Short mmCIF file of C-alpha atoms and ligand atoms in Angstrom, two decimals:
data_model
loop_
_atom_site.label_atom_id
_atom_site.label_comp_id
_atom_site.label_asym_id
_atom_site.label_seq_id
_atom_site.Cartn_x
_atom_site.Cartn_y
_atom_site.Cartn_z
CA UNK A 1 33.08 73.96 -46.95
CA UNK A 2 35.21 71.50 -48.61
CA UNK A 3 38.83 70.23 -48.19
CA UNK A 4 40.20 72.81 -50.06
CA UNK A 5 38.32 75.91 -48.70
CA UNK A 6 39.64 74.67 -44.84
CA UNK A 7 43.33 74.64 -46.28
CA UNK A 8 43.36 77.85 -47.27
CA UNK A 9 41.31 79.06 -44.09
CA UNK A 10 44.02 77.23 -42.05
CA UNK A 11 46.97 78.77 -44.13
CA UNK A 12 45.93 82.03 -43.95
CA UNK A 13 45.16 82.61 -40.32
CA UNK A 14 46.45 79.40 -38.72
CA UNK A 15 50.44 79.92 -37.92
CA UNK A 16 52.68 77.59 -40.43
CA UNK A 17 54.25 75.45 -37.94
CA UNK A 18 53.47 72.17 -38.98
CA UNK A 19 53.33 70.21 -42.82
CA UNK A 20 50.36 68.21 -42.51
CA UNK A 21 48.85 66.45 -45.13
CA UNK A 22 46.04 67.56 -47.20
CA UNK A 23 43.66 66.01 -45.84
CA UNK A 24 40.62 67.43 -43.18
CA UNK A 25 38.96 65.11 -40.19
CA UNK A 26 35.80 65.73 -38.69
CA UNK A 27 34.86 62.62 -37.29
CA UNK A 28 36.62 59.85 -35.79
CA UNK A 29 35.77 56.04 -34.19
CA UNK A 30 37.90 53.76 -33.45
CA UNK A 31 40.94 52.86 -35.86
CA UNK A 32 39.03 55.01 -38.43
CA UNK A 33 38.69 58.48 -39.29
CA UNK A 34 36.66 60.72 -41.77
CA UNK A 35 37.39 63.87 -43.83
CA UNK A 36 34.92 66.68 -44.68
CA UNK A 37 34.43 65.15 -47.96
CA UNK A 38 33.49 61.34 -46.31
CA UNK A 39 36.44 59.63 -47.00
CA UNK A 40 37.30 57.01 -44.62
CA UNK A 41 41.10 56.24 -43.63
CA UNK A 42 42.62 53.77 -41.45
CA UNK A 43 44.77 56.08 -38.72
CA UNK A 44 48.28 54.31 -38.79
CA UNK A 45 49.45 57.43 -36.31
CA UNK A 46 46.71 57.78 -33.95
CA UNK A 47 48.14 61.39 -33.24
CA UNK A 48 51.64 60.41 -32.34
CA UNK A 49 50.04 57.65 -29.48
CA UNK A 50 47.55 60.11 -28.22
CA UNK A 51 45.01 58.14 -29.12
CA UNK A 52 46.34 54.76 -28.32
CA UNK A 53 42.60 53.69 -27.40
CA UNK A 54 41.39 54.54 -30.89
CA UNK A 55 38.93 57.70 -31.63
CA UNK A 56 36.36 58.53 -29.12
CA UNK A 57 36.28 54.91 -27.38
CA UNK A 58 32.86 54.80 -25.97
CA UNK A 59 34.19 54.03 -22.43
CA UNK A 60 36.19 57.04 -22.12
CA UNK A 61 33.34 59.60 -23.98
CA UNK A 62 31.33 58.36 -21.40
CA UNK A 63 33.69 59.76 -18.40
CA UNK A 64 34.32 62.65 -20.76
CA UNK A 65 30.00 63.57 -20.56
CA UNK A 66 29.54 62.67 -16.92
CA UNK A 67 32.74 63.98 -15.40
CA UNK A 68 32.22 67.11 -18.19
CA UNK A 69 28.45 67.90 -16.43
CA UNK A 70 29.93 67.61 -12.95
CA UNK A 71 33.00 69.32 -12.57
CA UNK A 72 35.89 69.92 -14.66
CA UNK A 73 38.35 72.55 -13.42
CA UNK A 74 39.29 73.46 -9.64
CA UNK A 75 42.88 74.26 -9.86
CA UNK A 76 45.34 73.70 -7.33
CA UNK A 77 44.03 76.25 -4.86
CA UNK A 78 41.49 73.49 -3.70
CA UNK A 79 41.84 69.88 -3.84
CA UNK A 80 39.33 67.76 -6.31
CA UNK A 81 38.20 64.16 -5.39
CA UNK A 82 39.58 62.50 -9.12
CA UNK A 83 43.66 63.34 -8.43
CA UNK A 84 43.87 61.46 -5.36
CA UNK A 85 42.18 58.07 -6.82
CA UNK A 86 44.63 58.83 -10.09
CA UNK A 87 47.52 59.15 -8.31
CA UNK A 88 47.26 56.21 -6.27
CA UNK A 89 45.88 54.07 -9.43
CA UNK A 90 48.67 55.44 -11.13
CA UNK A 91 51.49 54.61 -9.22
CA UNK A 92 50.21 51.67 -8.07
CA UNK A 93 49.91 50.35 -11.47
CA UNK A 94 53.61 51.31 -12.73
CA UNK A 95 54.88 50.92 -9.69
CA UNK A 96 56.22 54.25 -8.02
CA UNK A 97 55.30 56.10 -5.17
CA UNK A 98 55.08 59.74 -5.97
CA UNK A 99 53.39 60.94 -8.96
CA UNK A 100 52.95 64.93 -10.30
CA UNK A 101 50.69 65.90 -12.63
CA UNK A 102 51.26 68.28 -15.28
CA UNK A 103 49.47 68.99 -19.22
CA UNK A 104 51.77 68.41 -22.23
CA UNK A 105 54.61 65.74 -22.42
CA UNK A 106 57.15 69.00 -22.47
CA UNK A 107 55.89 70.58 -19.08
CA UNK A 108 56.28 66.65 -17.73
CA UNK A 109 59.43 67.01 -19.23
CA UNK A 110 60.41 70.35 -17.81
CA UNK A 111 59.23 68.62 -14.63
CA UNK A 112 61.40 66.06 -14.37
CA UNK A 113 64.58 68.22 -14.88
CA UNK A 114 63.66 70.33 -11.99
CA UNK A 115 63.39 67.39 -9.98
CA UNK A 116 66.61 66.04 -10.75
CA UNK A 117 68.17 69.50 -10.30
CA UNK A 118 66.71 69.89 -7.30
CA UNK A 119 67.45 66.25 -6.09
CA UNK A 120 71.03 66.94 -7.35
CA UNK A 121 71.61 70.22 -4.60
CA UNK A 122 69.16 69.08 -1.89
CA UNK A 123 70.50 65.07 -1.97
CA UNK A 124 74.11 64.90 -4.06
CA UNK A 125 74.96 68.54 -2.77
CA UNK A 126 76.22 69.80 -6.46
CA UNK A 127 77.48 73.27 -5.93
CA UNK A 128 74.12 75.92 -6.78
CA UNK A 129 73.49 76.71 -10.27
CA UNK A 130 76.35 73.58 -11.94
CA UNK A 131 74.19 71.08 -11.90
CA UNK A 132 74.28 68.96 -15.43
CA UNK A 133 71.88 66.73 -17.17
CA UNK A 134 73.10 64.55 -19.94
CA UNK A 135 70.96 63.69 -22.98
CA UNK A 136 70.87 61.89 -26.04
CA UNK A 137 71.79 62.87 -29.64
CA UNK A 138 68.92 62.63 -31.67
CA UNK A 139 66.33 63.10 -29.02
CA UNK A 140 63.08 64.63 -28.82
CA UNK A 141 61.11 65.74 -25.65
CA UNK A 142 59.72 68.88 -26.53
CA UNK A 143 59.24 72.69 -27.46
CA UNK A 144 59.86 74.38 -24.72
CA UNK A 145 63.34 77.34 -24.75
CA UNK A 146 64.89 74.57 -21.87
CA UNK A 147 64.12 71.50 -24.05
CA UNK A 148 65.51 72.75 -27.28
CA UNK A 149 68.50 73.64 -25.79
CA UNK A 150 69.46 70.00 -25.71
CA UNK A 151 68.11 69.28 -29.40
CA UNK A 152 70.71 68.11 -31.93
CA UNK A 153 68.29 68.86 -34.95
CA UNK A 154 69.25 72.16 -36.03
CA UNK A 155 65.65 73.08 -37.42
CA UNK A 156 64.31 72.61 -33.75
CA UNK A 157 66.98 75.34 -32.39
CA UNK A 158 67.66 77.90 -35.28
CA UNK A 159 66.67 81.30 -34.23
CA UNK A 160 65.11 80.15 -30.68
CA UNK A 161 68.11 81.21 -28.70
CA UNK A 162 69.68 82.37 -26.57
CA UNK A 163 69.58 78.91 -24.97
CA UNK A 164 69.25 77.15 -21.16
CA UNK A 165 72.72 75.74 -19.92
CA UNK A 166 73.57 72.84 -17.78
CA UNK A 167 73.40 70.28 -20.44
CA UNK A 168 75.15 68.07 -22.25
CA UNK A 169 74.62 65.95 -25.04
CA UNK A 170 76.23 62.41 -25.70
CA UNK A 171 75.52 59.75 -28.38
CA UNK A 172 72.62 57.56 -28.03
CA UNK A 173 73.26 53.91 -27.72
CA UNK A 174 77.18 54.48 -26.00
CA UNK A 175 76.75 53.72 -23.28
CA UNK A 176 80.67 54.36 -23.17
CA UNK A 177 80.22 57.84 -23.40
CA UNK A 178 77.33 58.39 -21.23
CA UNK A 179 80.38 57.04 -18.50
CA UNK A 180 82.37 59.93 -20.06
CA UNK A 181 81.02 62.45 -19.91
CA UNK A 182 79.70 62.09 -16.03
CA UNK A 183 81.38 64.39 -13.46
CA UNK A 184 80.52 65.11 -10.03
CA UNK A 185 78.20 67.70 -11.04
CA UNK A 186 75.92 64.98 -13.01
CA UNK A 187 72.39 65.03 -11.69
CA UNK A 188 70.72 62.85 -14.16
CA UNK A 189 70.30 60.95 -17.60
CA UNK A 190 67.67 61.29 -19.82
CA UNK A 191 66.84 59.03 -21.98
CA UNK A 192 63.46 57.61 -24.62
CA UNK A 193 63.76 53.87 -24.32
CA UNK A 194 63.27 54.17 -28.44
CA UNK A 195 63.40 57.20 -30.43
CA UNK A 196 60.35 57.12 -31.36
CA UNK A 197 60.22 61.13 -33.84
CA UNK A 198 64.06 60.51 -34.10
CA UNK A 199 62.83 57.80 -36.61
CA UNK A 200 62.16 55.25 -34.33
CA UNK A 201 66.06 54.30 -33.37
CA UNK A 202 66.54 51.36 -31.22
CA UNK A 203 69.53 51.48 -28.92
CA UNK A 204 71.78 48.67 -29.22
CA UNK A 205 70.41 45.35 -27.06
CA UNK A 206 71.68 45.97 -23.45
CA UNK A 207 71.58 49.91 -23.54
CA UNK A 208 69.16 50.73 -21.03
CA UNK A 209 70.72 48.14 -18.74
CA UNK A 210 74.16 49.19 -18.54
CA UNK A 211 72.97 52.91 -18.76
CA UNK A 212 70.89 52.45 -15.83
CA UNK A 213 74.16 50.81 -14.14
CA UNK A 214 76.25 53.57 -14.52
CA UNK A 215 74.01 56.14 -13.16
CA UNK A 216 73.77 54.38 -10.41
CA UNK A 217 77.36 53.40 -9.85
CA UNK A 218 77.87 57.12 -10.24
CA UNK A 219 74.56 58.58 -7.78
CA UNK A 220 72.80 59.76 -11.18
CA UNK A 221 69.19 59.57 -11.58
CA UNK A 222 68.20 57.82 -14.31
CA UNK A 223 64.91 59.62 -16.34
CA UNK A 224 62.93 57.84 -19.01
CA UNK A 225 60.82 59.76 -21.33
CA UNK A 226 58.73 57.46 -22.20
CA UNK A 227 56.00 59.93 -23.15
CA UNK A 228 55.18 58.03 -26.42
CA UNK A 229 56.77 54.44 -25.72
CA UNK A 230 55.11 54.22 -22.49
CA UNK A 231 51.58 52.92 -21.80
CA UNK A 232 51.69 49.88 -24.09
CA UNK A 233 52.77 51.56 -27.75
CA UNK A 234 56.21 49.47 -27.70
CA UNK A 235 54.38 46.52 -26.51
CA UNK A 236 55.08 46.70 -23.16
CA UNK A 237 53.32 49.10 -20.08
CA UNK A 238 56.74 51.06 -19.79
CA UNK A 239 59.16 49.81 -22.54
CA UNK A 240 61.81 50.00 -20.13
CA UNK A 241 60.30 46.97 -19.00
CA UNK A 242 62.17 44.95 -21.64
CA UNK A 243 65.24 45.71 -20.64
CA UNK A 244 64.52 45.21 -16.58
CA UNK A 245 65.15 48.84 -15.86
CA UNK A 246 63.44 50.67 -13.20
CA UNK A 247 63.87 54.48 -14.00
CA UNK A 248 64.29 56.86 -11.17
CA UNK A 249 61.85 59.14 -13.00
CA UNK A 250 59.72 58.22 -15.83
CA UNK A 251 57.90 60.49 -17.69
CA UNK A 252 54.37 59.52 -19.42
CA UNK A 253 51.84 61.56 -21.38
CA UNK A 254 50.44 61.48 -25.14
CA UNK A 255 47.20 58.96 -24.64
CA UNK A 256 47.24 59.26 -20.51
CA UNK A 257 44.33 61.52 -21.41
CA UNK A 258 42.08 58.48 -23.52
CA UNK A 259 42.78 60.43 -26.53
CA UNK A 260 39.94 62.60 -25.34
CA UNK A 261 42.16 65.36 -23.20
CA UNK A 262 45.34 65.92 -22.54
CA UNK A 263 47.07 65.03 -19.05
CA UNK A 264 50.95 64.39 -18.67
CA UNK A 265 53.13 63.07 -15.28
CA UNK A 266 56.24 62.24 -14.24
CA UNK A 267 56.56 59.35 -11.74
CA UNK A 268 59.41 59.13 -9.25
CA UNK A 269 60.04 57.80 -5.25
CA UNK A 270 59.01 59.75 -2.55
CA UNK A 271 62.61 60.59 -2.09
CA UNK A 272 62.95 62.38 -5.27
CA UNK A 273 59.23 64.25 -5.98
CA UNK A 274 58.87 64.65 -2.15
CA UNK A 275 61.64 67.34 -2.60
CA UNK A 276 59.31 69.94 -3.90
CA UNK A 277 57.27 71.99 -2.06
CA UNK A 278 54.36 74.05 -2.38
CA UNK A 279 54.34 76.88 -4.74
CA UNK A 280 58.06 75.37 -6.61
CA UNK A 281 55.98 73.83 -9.36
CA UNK A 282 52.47 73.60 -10.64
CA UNK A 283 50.04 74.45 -13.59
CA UNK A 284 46.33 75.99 -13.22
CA UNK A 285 45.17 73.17 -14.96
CA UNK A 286 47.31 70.25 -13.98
CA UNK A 287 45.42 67.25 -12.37
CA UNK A 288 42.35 68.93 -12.91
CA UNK A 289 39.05 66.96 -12.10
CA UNK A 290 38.33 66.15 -15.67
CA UNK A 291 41.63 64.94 -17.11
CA UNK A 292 42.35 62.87 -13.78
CA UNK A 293 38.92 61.29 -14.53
CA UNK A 294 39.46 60.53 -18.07
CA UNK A 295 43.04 59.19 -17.33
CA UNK A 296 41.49 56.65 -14.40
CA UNK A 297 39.03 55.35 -16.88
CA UNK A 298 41.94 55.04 -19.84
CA UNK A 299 44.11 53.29 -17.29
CA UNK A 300 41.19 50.85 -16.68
CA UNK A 301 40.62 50.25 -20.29
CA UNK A 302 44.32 49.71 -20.71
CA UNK A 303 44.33 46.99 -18.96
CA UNK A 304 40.50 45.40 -19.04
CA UNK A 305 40.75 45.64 -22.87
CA UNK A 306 44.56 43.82 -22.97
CA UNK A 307 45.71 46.41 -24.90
CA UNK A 308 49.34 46.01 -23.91
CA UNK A 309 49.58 42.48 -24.59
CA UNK A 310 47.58 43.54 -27.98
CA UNK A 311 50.31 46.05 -29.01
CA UNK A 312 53.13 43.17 -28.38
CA UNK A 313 51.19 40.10 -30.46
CA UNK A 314 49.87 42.73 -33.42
CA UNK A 315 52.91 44.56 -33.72
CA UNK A 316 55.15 41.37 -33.91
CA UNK A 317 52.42 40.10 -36.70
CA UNK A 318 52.80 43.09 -38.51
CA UNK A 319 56.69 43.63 -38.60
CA UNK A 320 56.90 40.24 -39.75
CA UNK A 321 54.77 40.90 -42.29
CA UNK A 322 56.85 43.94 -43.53
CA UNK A 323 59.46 42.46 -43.49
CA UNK A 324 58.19 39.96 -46.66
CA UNK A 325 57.72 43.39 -48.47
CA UNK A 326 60.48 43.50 -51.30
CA UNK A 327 61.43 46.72 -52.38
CA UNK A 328 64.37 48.45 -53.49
CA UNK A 329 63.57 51.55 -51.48
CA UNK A 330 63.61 49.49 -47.71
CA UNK A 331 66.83 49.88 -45.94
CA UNK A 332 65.26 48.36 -42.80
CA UNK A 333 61.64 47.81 -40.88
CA UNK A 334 62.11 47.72 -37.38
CA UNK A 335 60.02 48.64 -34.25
CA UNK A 336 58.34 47.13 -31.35
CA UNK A 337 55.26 46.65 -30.27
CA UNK A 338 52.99 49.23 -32.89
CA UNK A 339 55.64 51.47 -33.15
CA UNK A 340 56.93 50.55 -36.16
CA UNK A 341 59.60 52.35 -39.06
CA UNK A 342 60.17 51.58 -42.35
CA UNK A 343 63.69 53.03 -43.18
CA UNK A 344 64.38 53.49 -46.83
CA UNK A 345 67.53 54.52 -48.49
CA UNK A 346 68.28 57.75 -49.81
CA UNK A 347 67.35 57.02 -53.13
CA UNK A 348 63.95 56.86 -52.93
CA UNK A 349 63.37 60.58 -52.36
CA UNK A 350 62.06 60.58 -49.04
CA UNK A 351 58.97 58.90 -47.08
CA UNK A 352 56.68 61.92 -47.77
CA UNK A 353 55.78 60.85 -50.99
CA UNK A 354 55.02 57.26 -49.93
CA UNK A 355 52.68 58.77 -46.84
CA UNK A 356 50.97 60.80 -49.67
CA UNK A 357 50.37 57.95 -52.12
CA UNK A 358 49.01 55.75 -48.52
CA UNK A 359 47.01 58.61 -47.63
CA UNK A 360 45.05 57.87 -51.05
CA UNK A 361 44.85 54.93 -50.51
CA UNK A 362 43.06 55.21 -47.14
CA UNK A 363 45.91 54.69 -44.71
CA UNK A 364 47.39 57.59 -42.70
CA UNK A 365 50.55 58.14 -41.50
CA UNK A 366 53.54 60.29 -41.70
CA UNK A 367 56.80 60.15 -42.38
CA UNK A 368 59.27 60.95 -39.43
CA UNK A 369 62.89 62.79 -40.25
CA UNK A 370 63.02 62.57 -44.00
CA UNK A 371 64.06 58.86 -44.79
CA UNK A 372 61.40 57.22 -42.50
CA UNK A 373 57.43 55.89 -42.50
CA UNK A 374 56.19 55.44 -39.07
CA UNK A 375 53.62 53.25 -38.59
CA UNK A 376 51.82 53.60 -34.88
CA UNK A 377 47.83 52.09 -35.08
CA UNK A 378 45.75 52.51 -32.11
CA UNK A 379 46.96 49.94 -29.57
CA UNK A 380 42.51 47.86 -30.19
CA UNK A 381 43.85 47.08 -33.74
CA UNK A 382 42.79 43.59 -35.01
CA UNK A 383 44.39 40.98 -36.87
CA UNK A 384 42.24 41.94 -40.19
CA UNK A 385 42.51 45.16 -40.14
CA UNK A 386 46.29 44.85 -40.25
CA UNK A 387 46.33 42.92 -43.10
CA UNK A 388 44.04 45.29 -45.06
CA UNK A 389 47.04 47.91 -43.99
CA UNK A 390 49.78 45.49 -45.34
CA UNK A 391 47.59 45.28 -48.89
CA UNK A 392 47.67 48.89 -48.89
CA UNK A 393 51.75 49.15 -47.90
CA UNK A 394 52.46 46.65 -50.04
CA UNK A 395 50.74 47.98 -52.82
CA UNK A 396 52.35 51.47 -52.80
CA UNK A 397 55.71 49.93 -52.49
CA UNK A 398 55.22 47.89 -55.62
CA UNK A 399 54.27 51.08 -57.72
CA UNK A 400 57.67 52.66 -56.39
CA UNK A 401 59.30 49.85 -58.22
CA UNK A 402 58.76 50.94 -61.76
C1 LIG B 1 55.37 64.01 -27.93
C2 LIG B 1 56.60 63.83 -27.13
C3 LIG B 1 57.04 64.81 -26.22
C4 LIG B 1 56.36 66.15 -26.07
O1 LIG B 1 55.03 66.07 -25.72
P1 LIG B 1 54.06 67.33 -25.98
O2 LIG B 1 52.76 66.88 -25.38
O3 LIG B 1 53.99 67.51 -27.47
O4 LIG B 1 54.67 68.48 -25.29
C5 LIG B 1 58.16 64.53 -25.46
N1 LIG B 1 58.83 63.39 -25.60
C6 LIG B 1 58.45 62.42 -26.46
C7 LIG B 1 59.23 61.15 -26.54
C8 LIG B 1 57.33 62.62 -27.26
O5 LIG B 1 56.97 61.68 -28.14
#
């Protein structure tokens, strides 16, 4: 079958909930992929930090054969010997005490909130059923009915109601108004360090700080989603890290899992995840043999391979060298670590067609909201291959000139 033939397949009996791009992967190693027709591409999105280790690193393929031939599901009815080792790895490596594992960022997500509710009539005795959770403007941290019911982008909402209360949405970056709109029925803040599919928005310098202040001042917890900044992307383990801030809860998923499975947690105190007891929470399949075992052994490569410190040299590199790029479409490039966004202004008719005319070139990536390119490279990225990207960026920018 070629390209074309698995479009229409797709179209037909796939549901249309996504605009990808035209093309079709079958194979993938390292920074590169393949489509059914051969073509190589660079993979400047490695599947929205999923795959932060690059395609099918040979480390974690390995876990996924042997722990895939010994055992791979138990659920919770029985205990497995890979969760305990993960959880204490876990939280020994960022730092917290309790960890709870869950599948996709949005059930992490969904996680946390019931924490923090919970924490907010067991601890801060809020009156039963007027507890509130205040989030951003802008934000994204999921599907699910609960999650979109915080959402300012209307697409994400429209038709999907009737909606979950109990929240309440403030500007990101005021810090000012997070103060504001706190009452003594406030369990918690939640927050993405940088918003990353909100077209990667940095908050103004200080933000997470003084945030983090005032939910303390005012017995909030603080919750970071840092299900795509976390684990190195933004150049730092936990990008909350560059701002000194310890979150109460932090939130983690996308390339926990290796990029070979998925696996999602939210980390906390004892205080705050010790509050739930059995049968309040769970999933069949979370912290199941196999995706504790693949998340141990993309931990370890994590940190063997430097890939951290990688993302914060390489990404540095590379926005500087954006930043040489003159165009008269670039409103702004800005980013840290390899999360990076090229902003353009209005008039250039939207970063689709400039992720089209990369992705025939050989580069991949997609635009995020209309106006903005993101550019995310596995975290193992080297100095040359970046500068084969920037010929390629550079190059399509140029043609948009005339
Ligand atoms: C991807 C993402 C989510 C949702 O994760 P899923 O695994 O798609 O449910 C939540 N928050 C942020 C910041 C994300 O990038």
């Amino acid at each position: 079958m070629d390209t074309k033939e698995f479009i229409d397949l797709e179209d037909l009996f796939g549901a249309h909930n996504y605009h990808p791009l035209d093309i079709v992967i079958n194979r993938g190693k390292g920074i590169w992929v393949w489509d059914v027709e051969g073509k190589k591409y660079l993979d400047f999105l490695s599947a929205y930090s999923s795959v932060n280790h690059g395609h099918c690193h040979p480390r974690i393929v390995k876990v996924l054969k042997d722990q895939g031939e010994k055992l791979t599901i138990t659920s919770r009815a029985f205990r497995n010997d890979q969760w305990p080792l993960l959880a204490k790895e876990l939280c020994e490596s960022t730092d917290y005490e309790m960890v709870l594992a869950m599948n996709s960022g949005a059930e992490a997500i969904e996680t946390a909130i019931k924490a923090a509710r919970k924490w907010g009539y067991q601890e801060k005795k809020i009156p039963q059923d007027q507890a509130e959770i205040i989030a951003c403007s802008n934000n994204f941290h999921g599907r699910t009915v609960t999650i979109i019911s915080f959402t300012t982008e209307p697409l994400y909402r429209k038709d999907f109601g009737p909606f979950t209360p109990g929240f309440v949405v403030v500007p990101y970056g005021d810090a000012g108004a997070l103060e504001a709109a706190i009452n003594q029925n406030t369990a918690a803040f939640l927050v993405e360090p940088i918003q990353a599919e909100g077209g990667i928005i940095m908050p103004p310098e200080g933000y997470l700080r003084k945030t983090k202040e005032i939910c303390e001042k005012n017995n909030v917890l603080f919750i970071a989603d840092e299900i795509q900044t976390g684990l190195g992307r933004a150049g730092k383990l936990l990008a909350c890290e560059y701002e000194e801030v310890k979150p109460d809860i932090v939130v983690i998923g996308k390339s926990l899992g290796g990029g070979c499975y998925v696996i999602s947690a939210a980390l906390s105190s004892r205080e705050i995840l010790g509050l739930f007891k059995p049968g309040e929470h769970g999933s069949t399949f979370g912290a199941n043999p196999l995706a504790c075992a693949l998340a141990r052994e993309a931990l370890r490569v994590l940190i063997e391979e430097k890939l951290v410190e990688n993302s914060e040299e390489m990404g540095n590199y590379f926005l500087e060298k954006l930043k040489t790029i003159k165009s008269k479409h670039i409103k702004e490039v800005r980013g840290k670590g390899l999360l990076i966004g090229i902003e353009l202004k209005k008039e250039a008719g939207g970063a689709r067609r400039f992720c089209e005319d990369l992705k025939e070139e050989g580069l991949l990536c997609k635009e995020t909201h209309e106006h903005v390119i993101r550019f995310a490279p596995p975290l193992i990225i080297k100095r040359e291959d970046l500068d084969w990207a920037f010929e390629k960026v550079n190059l399509v920018f140029q043609r948009a000139e005339n």
